[in-house]
Amino acid sequence: MKGYIKDYPRPQFVRKDWKNLNGEWNFLFDNADEGERKKYYLDFPDINKINVPFTYETKLSGIGDESIHNIVWYNRKLTITNEQLKDKKIILNFEGSDYKTKVWINGNYVGENIGGYSRFSFDIEKYLIVGENDITVRVEDSLSKNQPRGKQRYKKESWGCWYVQTTGIWKTVWIEWIAKRHLKSVKNTPKIGEVQLEIETNLSEKDIEKHNYYIETEISFHGKILNKTKETINSNYQKIEVDIVQKGMNHTIQKWSMNHPNLYDISYQLYCDDKVIDTVNSYFGIREISIKGGKIYLNEEQLYFKLILDQGYWKESHLTPPNEESLIKDIESVLAFGYNGIRKHQKIEDERFLYWCDVKGVLVWSEMANCYDFDDNSLQNFTNEWIKVVKQNYNHPSIVTWVPINESWGVPKVNSSKEQQNFINSLYYLTKSMDSTRPVISNDGWEHTISDIITIHDYKQDDELLYQEYTDENRSVLKSLKEYNGKHRLLANGYEYKGQPVIMSEYGGIAINSNKGWGYGEQVKDEKEFIERFTRLTRAIYNIPYICGYCYTQLTDVQQEVNGLMDDERNCKINFNIIRNIINDKKE
């Protein structure tokens, strides 16, 4: 895309003046919680170094200590020139820091953020001086089950499918120089029928009525300008509608799809009293997800989801991708295996991942990291961050489904508890109120309440049993007449199947004989046995007539879980073409 900058952490909202702060920082553990009392933000002890954004638990951090340290501190110098400070706002951005982050600049307290998965920012220019500046960050984490943690363990040792915790800064830290009056965000909603783009602008200016503001948008496709418009801005939050193509211009709308991931460039120029004060580059895709008659459609063409589950872990860096190239390599591997999408499991990935899924035409199920307790703190912590995540990633066309909760995690009594059902339903309606364009799966796997798609998790390793479970004459599973897999009802008590699409959103999990970890069911002896079982299970799902997609577990091994199609160093266990031929052998 025209606005793409390698390693730029926010590819949907690009400005040219920025600086990456990743790299070597001073670092220390504060197990006694004495740093604030001793004012480390004034005089930072020179104890250790860390390679940001890799957490201390990882090898790439330079530390590699997997034990629990609940409080960590970071410090680095930042040189600012007179030109950089002159009549500018300087924003310090954290793409992700887990979990409670406090920031000081030159000994001055700037603010804090609670949450581990969404972006947050601080306005810091008033704390800076020309010359050398001091940035100090304190992050407090815990094993608490009422903070969103996804697959991070909440015990001192890893077990099952829960892995080493992620503490502190784990995504890019960066600063940008922007005008004092600027665009804070833009929400884009393509309207296919009207060939228009609805743009919801968010301006920083508080006394907007004192000036004349307007925004100029320029839309182009493959370098050809299709329309340039100016709209007056009268309030901080304002919706405007612009034609994607100038009237009279010869251009057929190019929709975004897996085979044709067409993207339109768009730039925004904010004017104040006829002077350009802010310029942002972005892009959008035109596509429509719809549900009709128990089927899912992309741009009015029936869609069969062939997803693979991806937890986004790397051997030497855990939740943090080693670099942008590693994200691209994983996406290309998914395509090489023949899948058309990724279920990003219990993680909000680096936004560059979503950019490359947009570019390469990969469908994404975006799933939030869950809490594991149900109490007021959990509800508040989860909901606050989920709102930020949906707003942050709304503009990416590759995201086609929102998944707030997985397998009743954090709502363990949802099958019978009205309070927990109300919470699940509130997340469904909250998400739909922010985004009416995408399906929402409110509790993926089982015990569904209100949901646009009904999903099933079943790791049977016998294909005949898997097939028989879902093809009895009465479709008992869908009617919630029995527990499937001997454990869970598909629908929570009080809810009935309403004809939604049904997807097998977890199956497989086959591990080839290994003494390093586990997979689902009995491990297969070799590649030949893997291919036979994989083929039978996949064909069994294809033969269930009402199922309209699946998600195979999983792309890579993750620590002690060794059921990936690739190992934790991204070496293929099974040839790309073999898997591709099997999953493409669906008789339409």
Coordinates of C-alpha atoms in Angstrom, one line a residue:
M1 CA 0.0 0.0 0.0
K2 CA 1.1 3.6 -0.7
G3 CA 1.4 4.5 3.0
Y4 CA 3.2 1.3 4.1
I5 CA 6.4 1.8 6.1
K6 CA 8.3 -1.3 7.1
D7 CA 8.1 -1.9 10.9
Y8 CA 5.7 0.9 11.4
P9 CA 3.5 -0.4 14.2
R10 CA 0.2 1.2 13.3
P11 CA -0.3 0.5 9.5
Q12 CA -3.9 1.6 9.4
F13 CA -3.0 5.2 10.5
V14 CA 0.4 6.2 9.2
R15 CA 2.3 9.4 9.8
K16 CA 5.8 10.1 8.6
D17 CA 7.4 11.6 11.7
W18 CA 8.1 8.8 14.2
K19 CA 10.8 7.0 16.0
N20 CA 11.0 3.3 17.1
L21 CA 12.2 3.0 20.7
N22 CA 12.7 -0.8 20.6
G23 CA 16.2 -2.0 21.5
E24 CA 18.3 -1.9 24.6
W25 CA 16.8 -0.5 27.8
N26 CA 17.9 -0.5 31.4
F27 CA 16.0 -3.1 33.3
L28 CA 15.5 -4.5 36.8
F29 CA 13.2 -6.8 38.8
D30 CA 11.5 -5.2 41.8
N31 CA 10.4 -8.2 43.8
A32 CA 10.2 -6.2 47.1
D33 CA 8.1 -3.5 45.4
E34 CA 10.4 -0.7 46.6
G35 CA 11.0 1.1 43.3
E36 CA 8.3 3.8 43.8
R37 CA 9.4 4.4 47.4
K38 CA 13.0 4.6 46.4
K39 CA 12.0 6.8 43.4
Y40 CA 13.7 4.8 40.6
Y41 CA 12.1 7.3 38.2
L42 CA 14.6 9.9 39.6
D43 CA 17.7 7.7 39.9
F44 CA 17.4 4.4 38.1
P45 CA 19.7 1.7 39.4
D46 CA 22.0 0.4 36.6
I47 CA 21.4 -3.3 37.2
N48 CA 20.6 -5.1 33.9
K49 CA 19.8 -4.6 30.2
I50 CA 16.8 -5.9 28.2
N51 CA 16.0 -6.0 24.5
V52 CA 12.6 -4.3 24.2
P53 CA 10.0 -5.5 23.1
F54 CA 10.9 -9.0 24.3
T55 CA 9.8 -9.8 27.8
Y56 CA 12.4 -11.0 30.4
E57 CA 11.0 -14.6 30.2
T58 CA 12.3 -14.9 26.6
K59 CA 15.7 -15.6 25.2
L60 CA 15.5 -12.7 22.7
S61 CA 15.2 -10.3 25.7
G62 CA 18.8 -11.2 26.7
I63 CA 17.6 -12.5 30.0
G64 CA 15.6 -15.7 29.6
D65 CA 14.3 -16.1 33.1
E66 CA 10.9 -17.9 33.1
S67 CA 10.3 -17.5 36.9
I68 CA 7.7 -15.2 38.3
H69 CA 8.6 -11.5 38.9
N70 CA 5.5 -9.4 39.4
I71 CA 7.1 -5.9 39.1
V72 CA 9.6 -4.9 36.5
W73 CA 11.2 -1.5 35.6
Y74 CA 12.5 -0.1 32.4
N75 CA 14.6 3.0 31.7
R76 CA 16.2 4.6 28.7
K77 CA 17.5 8.0 27.4
L78 CA 15.8 9.9 24.6
T79 CA 17.4 12.9 22.8
I80 CA 15.1 15.6 21.6
T81 CA 16.1 18.5 19.4
N82 CA 14.7 22.0 19.5
E83 CA 13.0 21.5 16.1
Q84 CA 11.3 18.3 17.4
L85 CA 9.9 20.0 20.4
K86 CA 8.8 23.2 18.7
D87 CA 5.0 23.7 18.4
K88 CA 4.5 19.9 18.3
K89 CA 2.8 17.2 20.3
I90 CA 4.9 14.2 21.1
I91 CA 3.0 11.0 21.7
L92 CA 4.6 8.0 23.4
N93 CA 2.9 4.8 22.2
F94 CA 2.9 1.4 23.6
E95 CA 1.5 -1.3 21.3
G96 CA 1.2 -3.7 24.3
S97 CA 2.4 -3.9 27.9
D98 CA 1.1 -6.5 30.3
Y99 CA -0.4 -5.5 32.7
K100 CA -0.4 -2.3 34.8
T101 CA 2.0 0.2 33.2
K102 CA 3.1 3.5 34.8
V103 CA 5.3 6.0 33.0
W104 CA 7.6 8.9 34.1
I105 CA 9.4 11.4 31.9
N106 CA 12.4 13.2 33.6
G107 CA 11.0 12.2 37.0
N108 CA 7.5 13.5 36.2
Y109 CA 4.6 11.1 36.5
V110 CA 2.8 10.9 33.1
G111 CA 0.1 8.4 33.6
E112 CA -0.8 4.7 33.7
N113 CA -2.7 2.1 31.7
I114 CA -4.4 -1.1 32.8
G115 CA -4.5 -3.9 30.3
G116 CA -2.2 -6.2 28.4
Y117 CA -3.4 -6.4 24.8
S118 CA -4.5 -3.1 23.4
R119 CA -2.5 0.0 22.3
F120 CA -2.2 3.0 24.7
S121 CA -0.6 6.4 24.4
F122 CA 0.6 9.3 26.5
D123 CA 1.0 13.0 25.5
I124 CA 4.5 13.8 26.8
E125 CA 5.9 17.0 25.2
K126 CA 5.3 19.1 28.3
Y127 CA 7.6 16.8 30.3
L128 CA 10.4 16.9 27.7
I129 CA 13.4 19.2 27.4
V130 CA 15.8 19.9 24.5
G131 CA 18.6 17.5 24.8
E132 CA 18.7 14.2 26.8
N133 CA 15.6 13.0 28.4
D134 CA 14.8 10.1 30.8
I135 CA 12.0 7.6 30.2
T136 CA 11.1 5.3 33.1
V137 CA 8.4 2.6 33.0
R138 CA 7.1 0.4 35.8
V139 CA 5.0 -2.6 34.9
E140 CA 3.1 -4.7 37.4
D141 CA 1.7 -8.1 36.5
S142 CA 0.3 -11.0 38.5
L143 CA -1.1 -14.5 38.2
S144 CA -4.5 -13.2 38.8
K145 CA -7.4 -14.9 37.0
N146 CA -9.4 -11.7 36.9
Q147 CA -7.2 -10.0 34.4
P148 CA -7.3 -11.0 30.7
R149 CA -4.4 -13.4 30.2
G150 CA -5.4 -15.8 27.5
K151 CA -2.9 -18.7 27.4
Q152 CA -0.6 -17.2 30.0
R153 CA -0.4 -19.6 32.9
Y154 CA -1.9 -18.5 36.2
K155 CA 0.1 -21.0 38.2
K156 CA 3.9 -21.0 38.9
E157 CA 4.4 -23.9 36.5
S158 CA 3.1 -24.5 32.9
W159 CA 0.6 -27.2 32.3
G160 CA -1.8 -28.5 29.6
C161 CA -2.2 -25.7 27.1
W162 CA -1.2 -22.9 29.4
Y163 CA 2.3 -21.5 28.9
V164 CA 4.9 -19.2 30.4
Q165 CA 3.5 -15.8 31.4
T166 CA 4.2 -12.6 29.5
T167 CA 5.3 -9.8 31.9
G168 CA 5.8 -6.2 30.9
I169 CA 6.5 -4.6 27.5
W170 CA 5.9 -7.1 24.7
K171 CA 5.1 -5.0 21.7
T172 CA 6.7 -2.0 20.1
V173 CA 7.3 1.2 22.0
W174 CA 7.5 4.3 19.8
I175 CA 7.0 8.0 19.6
E176 CA 5.5 10.3 16.9
W177 CA 5.5 14.0 16.3
I178 CA 2.2 15.5 15.4
A179 CA 0.4 18.8 15.2
K180 CA -1.2 20.1 18.4
R181 CA -4.5 19.9 16.5
H182 CA -4.7 16.5 14.8
L183 CA -6.8 13.5 14.0
K184 CA -6.9 11.1 16.9
S185 CA -8.6 8.3 14.9
V186 CA -10.7 7.5 11.9
K187 CA -13.3 4.7 11.6
N188 CA -14.1 3.6 8.0
T189 CA -17.2 1.7 7.0
P190 CA -17.5 0.9 3.2
K191 CA -21.1 1.0 2.0
I192 CA -21.2 -1.3 -1.0
G193 CA -24.6 -0.5 -2.3
E194 CA -24.1 3.3 -2.2
V195 CA -20.4 3.0 -3.3
Q196 CA -19.6 5.3 -0.4
L197 CA -17.3 5.3 2.6
E198 CA -18.7 6.4 5.9
I199 CA -15.9 8.1 7.9
E200 CA -16.2 8.7 11.6
T201 CA -13.6 11.3 12.6
N202 CA -12.2 11.9 16.0
L203 CA -10.4 15.2 16.5
S204 CA -8.1 16.2 19.4
E205 CA -9.2 19.9 19.5
K206 CA -11.5 20.8 22.4
D207 CA -12.5 24.3 21.3
I208 CA -13.3 23.3 17.8
E209 CA -15.9 26.1 17.3
K210 CA -13.1 28.7 17.5
H211 CA -11.6 27.6 14.2
N212 CA -12.7 26.5 10.7
Y213 CA -11.9 22.8 10.3
Y214 CA -12.3 20.6 7.3
I215 CA -10.9 17.3 6.2
E216 CA -9.8 16.4 2.7
T217 CA -9.9 12.8 1.7
E218 CA -8.1 11.3 -1.4
I219 CA -9.1 7.8 -2.5
S220 CA -7.0 6.0 -5.0
F221 CA -6.6 2.5 -6.4
H222 CA -3.3 1.2 -7.8
G223 CA -2.1 4.8 -8.0
K224 CA -5.1 6.2 -9.8
I225 CA -7.0 8.9 -7.9
L226 CA -10.7 8.1 -7.9
N227 CA -12.0 10.9 -5.7
K228 CA -10.9 13.9 -3.7
T229 CA -13.4 15.6 -1.4
K230 CA -13.4 18.2 1.4
E231 CA -15.9 18.1 4.3
T232 CA -16.4 20.7 7.0
I233 CA -15.8 19.4 10.5
N234 CA -18.0 20.9 13.2
S235 CA -17.4 18.6 16.2
N236 CA -14.8 16.4 17.7
Y237 CA -16.7 13.3 16.7
Q238 CA -18.4 13.5 13.3
K239 CA -19.6 11.1 10.6
I240 CA -19.2 12.1 7.0
E241 CA -19.9 10.1 3.8
V242 CA -17.7 10.4 0.7
D243 CA -18.1 8.8 -2.7
I244 CA -15.4 6.2 -3.3
V245 CA -15.4 7.1 -7.0
Q246 CA -16.0 10.6 -8.4
K247 CA -19.3 10.7 -10.4
G248 CA -18.7 10.2 -14.1
M249 CA -15.4 8.4 -13.6
N250 CA -15.1 4.9 -15.2
H251 CA -14.1 2.6 -12.4
T252 CA -15.6 -0.7 -11.4
I253 CA -15.5 -1.3 -7.6
Q254 CA -12.9 -3.9 -6.8
K255 CA -14.0 -5.9 -3.7
W256 CA -11.7 -7.5 -1.2
S257 CA -11.7 -11.3 -1.1
M258 CA -9.3 -14.1 -0.5
N259 CA -8.5 -14.6 -4.2
H260 CA -8.5 -10.8 -4.9
P261 CA -7.4 -8.9 -1.8
N262 CA -8.1 -5.5 -3.4
L263 CA -7.3 -2.5 -1.2
Y264 CA -7.9 1.2 -1.7
D265 CA -5.5 3.8 -0.5
I266 CA -6.9 6.8 1.3
S267 CA -5.2 9.8 2.8
Y268 CA -6.6 12.4 5.2
Q269 CA -5.5 15.9 5.4
L270 CA -6.9 18.0 8.3
Y271 CA -7.1 21.7 7.6
C272 CA -7.5 24.5 10.2
D273 CA -8.3 27.9 8.9
D274 CA -7.1 26.8 5.4
K275 CA -3.8 25.4 6.6
V276 CA -2.9 21.7 6.5
I277 CA -2.1 20.7 10.0
D278 CA -2.2 16.9 9.9
T279 CA -1.7 14.2 7.2
V280 CA -2.5 10.6 7.7
N281 CA -2.2 7.7 5.2
S282 CA -4.4 4.6 5.4
Y283 CA -6.3 2.1 3.3
F284 CA -9.6 0.2 3.2
G285 CA -11.1 -2.9 1.7
I286 CA -14.6 -3.2 0.3
R287 CA -16.3 -6.4 1.3
E288 CA -19.4 -7.7 3.0
I289 CA -20.0 -10.6 5.4
S290 CA -23.5 -11.8 5.5
I291 CA -25.5 -14.8 6.9
K292 CA -28.5 -16.3 5.2
G293 CA -30.2 -19.6 5.6
G294 CA -27.6 -21.1 7.8
K295 CA -24.7 -20.2 5.4
I296 CA -22.1 -17.5 5.5
Y297 CA -21.4 -15.3 2.5
L298 CA -18.5 -13.1 1.5
N299 CA -19.6 -10.6 -1.1
E300 CA -22.7 -12.7 -1.8
E301 CA -20.6 -15.8 -2.5
Q302 CA -21.0 -18.7 -0.2
L303 CA -18.0 -19.0 2.1
Y304 CA -16.6 -22.2 3.6
F305 CA -14.1 -21.4 6.3
K306 CA -10.9 -23.4 6.2
L307 CA -9.2 -22.0 9.2
I308 CA -6.1 -23.0 11.2
L309 CA -5.7 -22.1 14.8
D310 CA -2.7 -19.9 15.5
Q311 CA -1.6 -19.0 19.0
G312 CA 1.2 -16.7 17.9
Y313 CA 4.0 -18.1 20.0
W314 CA 7.7 -18.3 19.0
K315 CA 10.3 -20.4 20.7
E316 CA 12.7 -17.6 21.6
S317 CA 10.3 -14.7 22.0
H318 CA 7.0 -16.3 23.1
L319 CA 4.0 -13.9 22.3
T320 CA 6.2 -11.3 20.6
P321 CA 7.0 -11.9 16.9
P322 CA 10.8 -11.8 16.4
N323 CA 10.3 -9.3 13.5
E324 CA 7.8 -8.3 10.8
E325 CA 9.2 -11.0 8.5
S326 CA 8.2 -13.7 11.0
L327 CA 4.6 -12.6 10.8
I328 CA 4.7 -12.6 7.0
K329 CA 6.3 -16.1 7.0
D330 CA 3.5 -17.5 9.2
I331 CA 0.8 -16.0 7.0
E332 CA 2.5 -17.4 3.9
S333 CA 2.7 -20.8 5.5
V334 CA -1.0 -20.8 6.2
L335 CA -1.7 -20.1 2.6
A336 CA 0.8 -22.7 1.4
F337 CA -1.0 -25.3 3.5
G338 CA -4.2 -24.3 1.7
Y339 CA -6.1 -22.6 4.4
N340 CA -8.1 -19.5 3.8
G341 CA -8.0 -18.0 7.2
I342 CA -6.6 -17.9 10.7
R343 CA -8.3 -18.1 14.1
K344 CA -5.9 -16.0 16.2
H345 CA -6.4 -17.8 19.5
Q346 CA -6.5 -16.0 22.8
K347 CA -4.3 -13.2 21.6
I348 CA -4.5 -9.7 20.1
E349 CA -1.7 -9.9 17.6
D350 CA 0.7 -7.2 16.5
E351 CA -1.2 -5.0 14.1
R352 CA 1.3 -5.6 11.3
F353 CA -0.1 -9.2 11.3
L354 CA -3.5 -7.8 10.4
Y355 CA -1.9 -5.6 7.7
W356 CA -0.4 -8.5 6.0
C357 CA -3.6 -10.5 6.2
D358 CA -5.3 -7.6 4.6
V359 CA -2.7 -7.5 1.8
K360 CA -2.6 -11.3 1.2
G361 CA -6.3 -12.0 1.5
V362 CA -6.4 -14.1 4.7
L363 CA -9.6 -14.3 6.8
V364 CA -9.1 -13.6 10.5
W365 CA -11.2 -14.5 13.5
S366 CA -10.2 -12.0 16.1
E367 CA -10.4 -13.6 19.6
M368 CA -9.8 -11.8 22.9
A369 CA -7.6 -13.2 25.7
N370 CA -9.9 -14.3 28.5
C371 CA -10.0 -14.0 32.2
Y372 CA -10.6 -17.1 34.3
D373 CA -12.7 -15.8 37.2
F374 CA -16.2 -14.3 37.1
D375 CA -16.4 -11.3 39.4
D376 CA -16.9 -7.6 39.1
N377 CA -13.1 -7.0 38.6
S378 CA -13.0 -9.6 35.8
L379 CA -16.0 -8.1 34.0
Q380 CA -14.6 -4.6 34.2
N381 CA -11.1 -5.5 33.2
F382 CA -12.3 -7.6 30.2
T383 CA -15.0 -5.3 28.9
N384 CA -12.8 -2.2 29.1
E385 CA -10.1 -3.8 27.0
W386 CA -12.4 -5.5 24.6
I387 CA -13.9 -2.2 23.7
K388 CA -10.4 -0.8 22.9
V389 CA -9.5 -3.9 20.8
V390 CA -12.6 -3.7 18.6
K391 CA -12.1 0.1 18.1
Q392 CA -8.4 -0.4 17.4
N393 CA -8.8 -3.1 14.7
Y394 CA -12.2 -2.2 13.2
N395 CA -10.8 -0.9 9.9
H396 CA -9.0 -4.2 8.9
P397 CA -11.0 -6.0 6.2
S398 CA -9.4 -9.3 7.0
I399 CA -11.2 -9.5 10.3
V400 CA -14.5 -11.2 9.5
T401 CA -15.5 -12.5 12.9
W402 CA -15.2 -11.2 16.5
V403 CA -14.8 -13.8 19.3
P404 CA -14.9 -12.3 22.8
I405 CA -15.0 -15.6 24.9
N406 CA -13.7 -19.1 24.3
E407 CA -15.0 -22.3 25.9
S408 CA -16.7 -20.5 28.8
W409 CA -13.4 -19.3 30.2
G410 CA -14.2 -16.7 32.8
V411 CA -17.8 -17.8 32.8
P412 CA -17.6 -21.4 34.0
K413 CA -21.3 -21.6 35.1
V414 CA -22.7 -20.0 31.9
N415 CA -24.8 -23.1 31.2
S416 CA -27.1 -22.4 34.1
S417 CA -26.1 -19.0 35.6
K418 CA -28.3 -16.2 34.4
E419 CA -25.7 -13.7 35.6
Q420 CA -23.0 -15.3 33.4
Q421 CA -25.4 -15.6 30.5
N422 CA -26.2 -11.9 30.8
F423 CA -22.5 -11.1 30.7
I424 CA -22.0 -13.2 27.5
N425 CA -25.1 -11.6 25.9
S426 CA -23.9 -8.1 26.9
L427 CA -20.6 -8.7 25.1
Y428 CA -22.5 -9.8 22.0
Y429 CA -24.7 -6.7 22.0
L430 CA -21.8 -4.4 22.9
T431 CA -19.7 -5.7 20.0
K432 CA -22.6 -5.5 17.6
S433 CA -23.3 -1.9 18.7
M434 CA -19.7 -1.0 17.8
D435 CA -19.6 -3.1 14.7
S436 CA -22.8 -4.2 12.9
T437 CA -20.8 -5.4 9.9
R438 CA -19.3 -8.6 11.3
P439 CA -20.7 -11.8 12.9
V440 CA -20.0 -12.2 16.7
I441 CA -19.4 -15.6 18.3
S442 CA -20.0 -14.8 22.0
N443 CA -18.7 -18.1 23.5
D444 CA -16.8 -20.2 21.0
G445 CA -16.9 -23.9 21.4
W446 CA -20.0 -24.7 23.5
E447 CA -22.7 -23.4 25.8
H448 CA -23.7 -20.8 23.3
T449 CA -26.3 -18.1 24.3
I450 CA -26.9 -15.4 21.7
S451 CA -24.5 -15.9 18.8
D452 CA -24.4 -15.3 15.1
I453 CA -22.5 -18.6 14.5
I454 CA -22.7 -21.8 16.5
T455 CA -19.3 -23.4 16.9
I456 CA -18.1 -26.8 18.1
H457 CA -14.9 -28.0 19.6
D458 CA -14.4 -31.7 19.3
Y459 CA -11.0 -33.5 19.4
K460 CA -12.3 -37.1 18.7
Q461 CA -9.5 -38.9 16.8
D462 CA -11.9 -41.5 15.4
D463 CA -13.5 -40.1 12.2
E464 CA -16.5 -42.4 12.3
L465 CA -17.4 -41.3 15.9
L466 CA -16.8 -37.7 15.0
Y467 CA -19.2 -38.0 12.0
Q468 CA -21.9 -39.9 13.9
E469 CA -21.9 -37.4 16.8
Y470 CA -23.3 -34.7 14.4
T471 CA -25.4 -36.6 11.9
D472 CA -28.0 -38.5 13.9
E473 CA -31.5 -38.2 12.4
N474 CA -32.7 -35.7 15.1
R475 CA -29.6 -33.6 15.1
S476 CA -29.7 -33.8 18.8
V477 CA -26.5 -31.8 19.3
L478 CA -28.0 -28.8 17.5
K479 CA -31.3 -29.1 19.4
S480 CA -29.3 -29.2 22.7
L481 CA -30.9 -32.5 23.6
K482 CA -27.6 -34.0 24.8
E483 CA -24.1 -33.3 25.8
Y484 CA -21.7 -33.6 22.9
N485 CA -18.3 -35.2 23.4
G486 CA -19.7 -36.4 26.7
K487 CA -19.0 -33.1 28.4
H488 CA -20.8 -30.0 27.2
R489 CA -24.1 -28.9 25.7
L490 CA -23.8 -27.0 22.5
L491 CA -26.4 -24.4 23.7
A492 CA -26.7 -23.1 27.3
N493 CA -29.7 -23.9 29.3
G494 CA -32.7 -21.8 28.1
Y495 CA -31.4 -21.3 24.6
E496 CA -32.4 -23.0 21.3
Y497 CA -30.8 -23.4 18.0
K498 CA -32.1 -20.7 15.6
G499 CA -30.7 -21.9 12.3
Q500 CA -27.3 -20.2 12.6
P501 CA -24.4 -21.4 10.5
V502 CA -22.4 -24.2 12.3
I503 CA -18.6 -24.4 12.3
M504 CA -16.3 -27.0 13.8
S505 CA -14.0 -24.3 15.2
E506 CA -11.5 -26.8 16.8
Y507 CA -10.6 -30.3 15.8
G508 CA -7.6 -32.4 15.1
G509 CA -4.7 -31.5 17.3
I510 CA -2.7 -34.5 16.1
A511 CA 0.8 -35.0 17.5
I512 CA 3.4 -37.1 15.8
N513 CA 5.2 -39.4 18.3
S514 CA 7.2 -37.2 20.6
N515 CA 8.5 -37.4 24.1
K516 CA 8.6 -33.6 24.4
G517 CA 4.9 -32.9 25.0
W518 CA 1.4 -33.7 24.1
G519 CA -1.3 -33.6 21.5
Y520 CA -5.0 -34.6 21.5
G521 CA -5.7 -38.3 21.6
E522 CA -3.1 -41.0 21.1
Q523 CA 0.0 -39.7 19.2
V524 CA 0.6 -41.1 15.7
K525 CA 3.7 -43.0 15.1
D526 CA 4.9 -41.3 11.9
E527 CA 4.1 -39.0 9.0
K528 CA 2.2 -41.7 7.2
E529 CA -0.2 -42.3 10.1
F530 CA -0.6 -38.6 10.6
I531 CA -1.7 -38.1 7.0
E532 CA -4.2 -41.0 7.3
R533 CA -5.8 -39.6 10.5
F534 CA -5.8 -36.0 9.3
T535 CA -7.4 -37.0 6.0
R536 CA -10.2 -39.1 7.7
L537 CA -11.0 -36.4 10.3
T538 CA -11.1 -33.6 7.7
R539 CA -13.3 -35.6 5.3
A540 CA -15.7 -36.5 8.1
I541 CA -16.3 -32.8 8.7
Y542 CA -16.8 -32.2 4.9
N543 CA -19.4 -35.0 5.0
I544 CA -21.5 -33.3 7.7
P545 CA -23.9 -31.4 5.3
Y546 CA -24.8 -28.4 7.5
I547 CA -21.3 -27.6 8.7
C548 CA -19.9 -24.6 6.8
G549 CA -16.3 -24.5 8.0
Y550 CA -13.7 -25.7 10.4
C551 CA -10.6 -24.7 12.2
Y552 CA -7.7 -27.2 12.6
T553 CA -5.6 -27.2 15.7
Q554 CA -2.9 -25.9 15.0
L555 CA -0.3 -24.1 13.0
T556 CA 2.8 -24.6 15.2
D557 CA 3.9 -26.3 18.3
V558 CA 3.7 -24.1 21.4
Q559 CA 6.0 -25.0 24.3
Q560 CA 4.8 -28.3 25.8
E561 CA 1.9 -28.6 23.2
V562 CA 3.4 -30.4 20.2
N563 CA 0.4 -30.8 17.8
G564 CA 1.4 -28.2 15.2
L565 CA 1.8 -28.7 11.5
M566 CA 5.1 -27.0 12.1
D567 CA 7.4 -27.2 15.1
D568 CA 8.2 -24.3 17.3
E569 CA 11.1 -23.3 15.0
R570 CA 8.7 -23.3 12.0
N571 CA 10.0 -26.4 10.4
C572 CA 7.2 -28.3 8.5
K573 CA 6.4 -31.7 9.9
I574 CA 4.2 -32.4 6.9
N575 CA 4.8 -31.1 3.4
F576 CA 2.7 -28.1 2.4
N577 CA 1.3 -29.7 -0.7
I578 CA 0.1 -32.8 1.1
I579 CA -2.0 -30.8 3.5
R580 CA -3.2 -28.5 0.7
N581 CA -4.3 -31.4 -1.4
I582 CA -6.3 -33.0 1.4
I583 CA -8.1 -29.9 2.5
N584 CA -8.8 -28.8 -1.1
D585 CA -10.5 -32.2 -1.8
K586 CA -13.9 -30.9 -0.8
K587 CA -16.6 -31.8 -3.2
E588 CA -18.7 -28.7 -3.6

